[in-house]
XYZ file of C-alpha atoms in Angstrom:
310
model
C -13.314 164.199 45.491
C -15.447 162.475 42.885
C -15.141 158.962 44.251
C -15.492 157.677 47.803
C -14.716 154.093 48.717
C -15.332 152.655 52.151
C -17.710 150.733 54.351
C -20.393 152.075 56.634
C -19.226 150.594 59.926
C -16.173 148.668 58.794
C -18.097 145.635 57.564
C -16.635 144.019 54.493
C -14.460 141.296 53.071
C -11.214 143.281 53.437
C -9.581 144.285 56.671
C -8.987 147.961 57.391
C -11.435 149.376 54.853
C -12.334 152.972 55.634
C -15.187 153.191 58.141
C -17.398 155.953 56.762
C -19.369 156.104 60.013
C -16.194 157.430 61.639
C -14.678 159.304 58.690
C -17.724 161.350 57.676
C -18.243 163.079 61.041
C -14.492 163.559 61.452
C -14.231 165.242 58.053
C -17.269 167.417 58.671
C -17.108 168.219 62.378
C -13.340 168.247 62.880
C -11.913 169.397 59.542
C -14.708 171.589 58.193
C -15.533 169.689 55.009
C -19.180 169.754 53.926
C -19.915 166.056 53.448
C -23.576 165.730 54.465
C -26.356 168.100 55.376
C -26.982 168.389 59.122
C -30.216 166.391 58.985
C -28.489 163.498 57.209
C -25.549 163.540 59.613
C -27.998 163.331 62.525
C -29.228 160.013 61.102
C -25.758 158.450 61.063
C -26.136 156.398 64.256
C -29.581 155.138 63.266
C -28.388 154.094 59.808
C -25.231 152.437 61.158
C -27.184 150.396 63.695
C -29.856 149.493 61.138
C -27.197 148.175 58.755
C -25.614 146.201 61.600
C -29.012 144.723 62.439
C -29.606 143.672 58.829
C -26.108 142.177 58.595
C -26.557 140.508 61.994
C -23.170 141.845 63.068
C -22.691 143.815 66.254
C -21.177 147.288 66.301
C -18.361 147.497 68.888
C -19.594 149.487 71.872
C -16.561 151.742 71.704
C -16.786 152.591 67.995
C -16.341 156.357 67.535
C -19.489 158.431 67.063
C -22.016 155.600 66.627
C -21.014 153.065 69.311
C -23.278 152.437 72.277
C -20.590 153.714 74.665
C -19.102 156.431 72.474
C -20.539 159.070 74.815
C -20.707 157.127 78.069
C -19.631 158.513 81.427
C -19.123 157.001 84.865
C -18.016 158.321 88.235
C -19.197 161.175 90.410
C -16.629 163.775 89.278
C -17.117 162.988 85.603
C -20.891 163.100 85.880
C -20.819 166.363 87.782
C -18.477 167.835 85.177
C -20.547 166.698 82.220
C -23.666 168.254 83.746
C -21.902 171.616 84.151
C -19.926 171.719 80.910
C -20.355 168.831 78.437
C -17.511 170.117 76.246
C -15.044 169.389 79.036
C -15.601 165.636 78.573
C -17.104 165.242 75.075
C -15.433 166.138 71.782
C -18.803 166.784 70.076
C -22.468 166.969 70.953
C -23.663 163.350 70.479
C -26.931 164.597 68.979
C -25.039 165.860 65.928
C -24.561 162.235 64.827
C -27.826 160.925 66.264
C -26.241 159.300 69.296
C -26.974 160.047 72.945
C -25.150 160.594 76.196
C -25.231 157.665 78.625
C -24.549 157.997 82.338
C -23.606 154.723 83.999
C -25.170 153.965 87.351
C -22.949 152.453 90.033
C -22.003 152.739 93.675
C -19.406 155.381 92.759
C -21.854 157.508 90.813
C -22.760 159.826 93.660
C -25.990 161.618 94.366
C -25.299 164.276 91.711
C -25.467 161.702 88.938
C -28.525 159.989 90.352
C -30.206 163.381 90.614
C -29.420 164.107 86.969
C -31.057 160.846 85.926
C -34.096 161.519 88.113
C -34.492 164.996 86.634
C -35.043 163.438 83.229
C -38.429 162.376 84.596
C -39.019 164.992 87.309
C -37.170 168.200 86.301
C -38.157 170.091 89.452
C -36.822 167.528 91.948
C -33.948 168.681 94.168
C -30.889 166.999 95.649
C -32.298 167.107 99.191
C -35.696 165.704 98.162
C -36.658 162.594 100.150
C -37.335 160.742 96.897
C -33.763 161.361 95.761
C -32.458 159.838 98.978
C -34.858 156.892 98.619
C -33.601 156.165 95.106
C -29.943 156.395 96.182
C -30.649 154.066 99.109
C -32.482 151.664 96.791
C -29.509 151.663 94.413
C -27.176 150.729 97.274
C -29.466 147.946 98.547
C -29.921 146.441 95.111
C -26.188 146.481 94.389
C -25.558 144.717 97.694
C -28.055 142.080 96.526
C -26.047 141.576 93.337
C -27.555 144.070 90.916
C -25.264 146.088 88.708
C -26.705 148.929 86.669
C -23.565 149.992 84.802
C -24.686 147.927 81.835
C -28.409 147.971 82.571
C -29.439 151.607 82.715
C -32.918 150.759 81.433
C -33.697 148.723 84.547
C -32.563 151.626 86.707
C -34.835 154.021 84.824
C -37.734 151.779 85.807
C -36.548 151.890 89.437
C -36.641 155.695 89.259
C -40.166 155.704 87.846
C -41.348 153.368 90.602
C -40.020 155.692 93.310
C -41.504 158.754 91.610
C -44.908 157.102 91.470
C -45.105 157.320 87.681
C -44.720 153.591 87.067
C -47.663 151.331 86.267
C -47.128 147.774 85.007
C -48.252 146.933 81.497
C -49.426 143.466 82.476
C -49.959 141.221 85.475
C -48.365 137.791 85.594
C -50.662 134.900 86.414
C -47.963 132.261 86.056
C -45.225 130.974 83.817
C -43.501 127.621 83.535
C -40.775 126.104 81.420
C -39.921 122.496 80.747
C -37.597 120.546 78.513
C -37.548 117.169 76.826
C -34.222 115.390 76.584
C -34.292 112.199 74.478
C -32.455 109.283 76.061
C -29.120 108.299 74.532
C -29.292 110.855 71.751
C -32.466 109.462 70.229
C -33.578 112.890 69.004
C -33.245 116.606 69.498
C -33.955 118.212 72.852
C -36.800 120.709 72.995
C -37.757 123.482 75.398
C -41.238 124.867 75.907
C -42.560 127.814 77.898
C -46.103 128.665 78.944
C -46.929 132.226 80.005
C -50.302 133.440 81.268
C -50.883 137.135 81.901
C -53.683 139.601 82.472
C -53.849 142.917 80.623
C -56.537 145.426 81.533
C -58.558 142.669 83.170
C -58.298 140.319 80.170
C -56.490 136.987 80.581
C -54.298 135.587 77.844
C -51.998 132.603 77.549
C -49.308 131.621 75.067
C -47.048 128.647 74.462
C -43.754 128.775 72.586
C -40.768 126.570 71.886
C -37.203 127.806 71.769
C -33.525 126.969 71.860
C -33.362 126.662 75.620
C -35.792 127.655 78.383
C -34.976 131.386 78.344
C -35.441 131.648 74.581
C -38.751 129.804 74.856
C -39.891 132.061 77.703
C -38.919 135.188 75.779
C -40.914 134.040 72.750
C -43.947 133.065 74.820
C -43.990 136.356 76.734
C -43.801 138.497 73.610
C -46.311 136.264 71.853
C -48.937 136.695 74.566
C -48.379 140.461 74.781
C -48.242 141.288 71.070
C -52.037 141.092 70.846
C -52.187 144.037 73.255
C -48.960 145.805 72.256
C -48.207 145.110 68.542
C -44.942 147.086 68.549
C -43.308 144.299 70.587
C -43.129 142.328 67.350
C -40.091 144.379 66.314
C -37.922 143.557 69.345
C -35.649 140.617 70.041
C -32.753 139.737 72.323
C -29.357 140.622 70.881
C -27.197 139.505 73.813
C -27.583 137.397 76.956
C -25.041 137.143 79.766
C -25.044 135.263 83.060
C -22.675 135.794 85.955
C -22.524 133.662 89.089
C -22.296 136.052 92.047
C -21.219 133.697 94.840
C -19.669 130.629 93.256
C -18.742 129.144 96.647
C -22.454 128.502 97.202
C -22.265 125.970 94.355
C -25.702 125.133 92.948
C -27.374 127.495 95.445
C -25.457 130.486 94.073
C -27.233 133.667 93.034
C -26.873 134.712 89.420
C -27.116 138.014 87.608
C -28.637 137.968 84.139
C -27.971 140.861 81.788
C -29.859 140.999 78.511
C -29.520 143.371 75.598
C -32.555 143.986 73.422
C -32.984 145.744 70.096
C -35.864 146.714 67.853
C -33.643 147.532 64.894
C -33.307 151.220 65.720
C -32.613 151.360 69.458
C -30.742 149.075 71.847
C -31.227 148.821 75.609
C -30.081 146.583 78.472
C -31.833 145.241 81.563
C -30.872 143.075 84.527
C -32.327 140.497 86.908
C -30.868 138.789 89.992
C -32.032 135.589 91.673
C -30.839 132.212 92.903
C -32.902 130.816 90.004
C -31.512 131.593 86.550
C -34.975 131.330 84.992
C -36.418 133.816 87.489
C -33.510 136.220 86.962
C -34.030 135.965 83.210
C -37.759 136.597 83.631
C -37.073 139.769 85.632
C -34.737 141.100 82.942
C -37.201 140.208 80.170
C -40.082 141.999 81.889
C -37.962 145.115 82.380
C -36.965 145.008 78.721
C -40.556 144.917 77.503
C -41.820 147.539 79.925
C -38.938 149.854 79.072
C -39.705 149.685 75.348
C -43.394 150.400 75.879
C -42.613 153.238 78.268
C -40.162 154.836 75.829
C -42.753 154.617 73.062
C -45.183 156.556 75.228
C -47.733 153.745 75.335
C -50.021 154.222 78.319
C -50.391 151.181 80.596
C -53.871 150.036 81.660
C -55.370 151.995 84.536
C -56.390 149.025 86.674
C -54.608 145.746 87.337
C -55.731 142.834 89.396
C -53.801 140.026 91.036
C -50.085 139.682 91.495
C -47.992 142.221 89.646
C -45.356 141.226 87.132
């Protein structure tokens, strides 16, 4: 072929244009055509998600090869099978296209799956280790309280690190507050402001930010105060925000679960928070999101913290 016409992830003005992010790996990995060199093919997921970020259009989670859930597994039997023989559940190695395998945490996951996740951080840990049991028990308690880690694996990774003793917070919260101004009888636009004060390595810092709603303002203020200590946070922003009422019969006293999705343009991760206060639940998910990014980047947290932990 001397001419190829298509779109990278299906974006375009016409419907049903060829999605090259799905066609290229199918041609190369399934049919044997040499389309790209291996190194270029391994960048496919990164490029697809970068284009989606620039276009401000989300890639469907289930999109072949490059979707967030293209290589996602759930359930004890499936997880056990994938750990023994990945080819029995996956049509290709996700690394060939730059994607990764995701194992969903839930009450049906079983200890085998939890152990596999723990071994990513502590390869020598065994199934009968007391820490494995403690993490499984913690998972059950948190799910009874309303947590759900199927779509928030990043929060569960932090839970694992806390039980293994490898977790140290990147900052200590002094306090935060949010407030809004609502002009009477439509006399102007409403505004929301957040104030966040933290301590990093013994140094206090405070930031104020305005946003489209209290959670947006709090997110901006938190990242603003931390960027002086961790500049890489400048690249991240929320890409999705979901709230679910857990016990609607409790009316205004109901507990809520907040699930947020965050991206830095190259990676995407999800975190969760649960509380009877939607602001507090959002804060918990935001903190997890920031700490997960810093942890994945290998940034060492301060050795000593004082006061109340975040």
